[in-house]
Amino acid sequence: MWVVVCYDVNTETREGRKRLRRVAQVCKNFGQRVQKSVFECQVDEMKYEQLRKKLLKEVKLELDNLRLYRLTEPREQRVEEYGATRTLFFDEETLVV
């Protein structure tokens, strides 16, 4: 499944800035950044649960905002992309050398 992860982390404090970096790193481990605080992730149900749990562990719900959007398949019919950067995803079986 395709998931769009959007977040807004309060960075007024040093801890908030650290939290922002940790949230971004979790997202990088599961998908590709498409905007500063937006990632697209191609995951199965088990990886989705891991992603969700790791993100909820990092954010402070009283200060931050986290949104997870599940896109219906096929993604190519639901997402329009414009601009310099394009999303590139490979099948898990694809080997890039």
PDB file of C-alpha atoms in Angstrom, residues 9-87:
ATOM      1  CA  VAL A   9       6.922  19.173  14.743  1.00  0.00           C
ATOM      2  CA  ASN A  10       7.188  22.107  17.139  1.00  0.00           C
ATOM      3  CA  THR A  11      10.817  23.237  16.904  1.00  0.00           C
ATOM      4  CA  GLU A  12      10.800  26.125  19.379  1.00  0.00           C
ATOM      5  CA  THR A  13      13.036  24.166  21.742  1.00  0.00           C
ATOM      6  CA  ARG A  14      16.223  22.167  21.308  1.00  0.00           C
ATOM      7  CA  GLU A  15      14.300  18.989  22.147  1.00  0.00           C
ATOM      8  CA  GLY A  16      11.765  19.846  19.431  1.00  0.00           C
ATOM      9  CA  ARG A  17      14.513  20.199  16.827  1.00  0.00           C
ATOM     10  CA  LYS A  18      15.927  16.812  17.870  1.00  0.00           C
ATOM     11  CA  ARG A  19      12.449  15.316  17.670  1.00  0.00           C
ATOM     12  CA  LEU A  20      12.041  16.714  14.154  1.00  0.00           C
ATOM     13  CA  ARG A  21      15.254  15.001  13.033  1.00  0.00           C
ATOM     14  CA  ARG A  22      14.168  11.700  14.604  1.00  0.00           C
ATOM     15  CA  VAL A  23      10.736  11.842  12.923  1.00  0.00           C
ATOM     16  CA  ALA A  24      12.368  12.572   9.555  1.00  0.00           C
ATOM     17  CA  GLN A  25      14.780   9.674  10.027  1.00  0.00           C
ATOM     18  CA  VAL A  26      11.958   7.243  10.782  1.00  0.00           C
ATOM     19  CA  CYS A  27      10.222   8.371   7.596  1.00  0.00           C
ATOM     20  CA  LYS A  28      13.432   8.039   5.549  1.00  0.00           C
ATOM     21  CA  ASN A  29      13.718   4.442   6.728  1.00  0.00           C
ATOM     22  CA  PHE A  30      10.313   3.633   5.225  1.00  0.00           C
ATOM     23  CA  GLY A  31       9.962   5.884   2.200  1.00  0.00           C
ATOM     24  CA  GLN A  32      11.019   8.832   0.104  1.00  0.00           C
ATOM     25  CA  ARG A  33      10.849  12.511   0.978  1.00  0.00           C
ATOM     26  CA  VAL A  34       8.671  14.424  -1.487  1.00  0.00           C
ATOM     27  CA  GLN A  35       8.566  17.730   0.436  1.00  0.00           C
ATOM     28  CA  LYS A  36      10.273  18.953   3.610  1.00  0.00           C
ATOM     29  CA  SER A  37       7.792  17.313   5.978  1.00  0.00           C
ATOM     30  CA  VAL A  38       6.054  14.927   3.579  1.00  0.00           C
ATOM     31  CA  PHE A  39       7.077  11.377   2.707  1.00  0.00           C
ATOM     32  CA  GLU A  40       5.593   8.720   0.445  1.00  0.00           C
ATOM     33  CA  CYS A  41       6.040   5.181   1.689  1.00  0.00           C
ATOM     34  CA  GLN A  42       5.280   1.901  -0.054  1.00  0.00           C
ATOM     35  CA  VAL A  43       4.640  -0.590   2.751  1.00  0.00           C
ATOM     36  CA  ASP A  44       2.676  -3.698   3.598  1.00  0.00           C
ATOM     37  CA  GLU A  45       0.401  -3.909   6.661  1.00  0.00           C
ATOM     38  CA  MET A  46       3.194  -5.064   8.970  1.00  0.00           C
ATOM     39  CA  LYS A  47       5.566  -2.288   7.900  1.00  0.00           C
ATOM     40  CA  TYR A  48       2.740   0.232   8.146  1.00  0.00           C
ATOM     41  CA  GLU A  49       2.196  -0.729  11.781  1.00  0.00           C
ATOM     42  CA  GLN A  50       5.939  -0.469  12.461  1.00  0.00           C
ATOM     43  CA  LEU A  51       6.035   2.969  10.827  1.00  0.00           C
ATOM     44  CA  ARG A  52       2.988   4.184  12.745  1.00  0.00           C
ATOM     45  CA  LYS A  53       4.287   2.931  16.097  1.00  0.00           C
ATOM     46  CA  LYS A  54       7.761   4.408  15.591  1.00  0.00           C
ATOM     47  CA  LEU A  55       6.336   7.788  14.599  1.00  0.00           C
ATOM     48  CA  LEU A  56       3.915   7.874  17.523  1.00  0.00           C
ATOM     49  CA  LYS A  57       6.834   7.068  19.824  1.00  0.00           C
ATOM     50  CA  GLU A  58       8.746  10.118  18.547  1.00  0.00           C
ATOM     51  CA  VAL A  59       6.074  12.842  18.336  1.00  0.00           C
ATOM     52  CA  LYS A  60       4.567  14.720  21.262  1.00  0.00           C
ATOM     53  CA  LEU A  61       0.857  14.773  20.535  1.00  0.00           C
ATOM     54  CA  GLU A  62       0.292  17.872  22.677  1.00  0.00           C
ATOM     55  CA  LEU A  63       2.814  19.869  20.571  1.00  0.00           C
ATOM     56  CA  ASP A  64       3.132  18.174  17.176  1.00  0.00           C
ATOM     57  CA  ASN A  65       0.894  17.056  14.348  1.00  0.00           C
ATOM     58  CA  LEU A  66       1.152  13.763  12.476  1.00  0.00           C
ATOM     59  CA  ARG A  67      -1.013  12.594   9.584  1.00  0.00           C
ATOM     60  CA  LEU A  68      -0.921   9.270   7.753  1.00  0.00           C
ATOM     61  CA  TYR A  69      -2.892   9.025   4.499  1.00  0.00           C
ATOM     62  CA  ARG A  70      -3.450   5.668   2.806  1.00  0.00           C
ATOM     63  CA  LEU A  71      -3.649   6.014  -0.957  1.00  0.00           C
ATOM     64  CA  THR A  72      -5.817   3.654  -2.938  1.00  0.00           C
ATOM     65  CA  GLU A  73      -4.080   1.693  -5.676  1.00  0.00           C
ATOM     66  CA  PRO A  74      -2.943   2.269  -8.305  1.00  0.00           C
ATOM     67  CA  ARG A  75      -0.985   5.253  -7.007  1.00  0.00           C
ATOM     68  CA  GLU A  76      -0.257   6.540 -10.511  1.00  0.00           C
ATOM     69  CA  GLN A  77      -3.979   7.225 -11.042  1.00  0.00           C
ATOM     70  CA  ARG A  78      -4.349   9.083  -7.722  1.00  0.00           C
ATOM     71  CA  VAL A  79      -1.231  11.284  -7.570  1.00  0.00           C
ATOM     72  CA  GLU A  80      -0.279  14.085  -9.943  1.00  0.00           C
ATOM     73  CA  GLU A  81       3.333  15.299  -9.747  1.00  0.00           C
ATOM     74  CA  TYR A  82       4.637  18.632 -11.039  1.00  0.00           C
ATOM     75  CA  GLY A  83       8.008  20.265 -10.582  1.00  0.00           C
ATOM     76  CA  ALA A  84      11.661  19.348 -10.565  1.00  0.00           C
ATOM     77  CA  THR A  85      11.548  16.316  -8.267  1.00  0.00           C
ATOM     78  CA  ARG A  86       9.862  13.052  -9.152  1.00  0.00           C
ATOM     79  CA  THR A  87       9.156  10.154  -6.826  1.00  0.00           C
TER      80      THR A  87
END
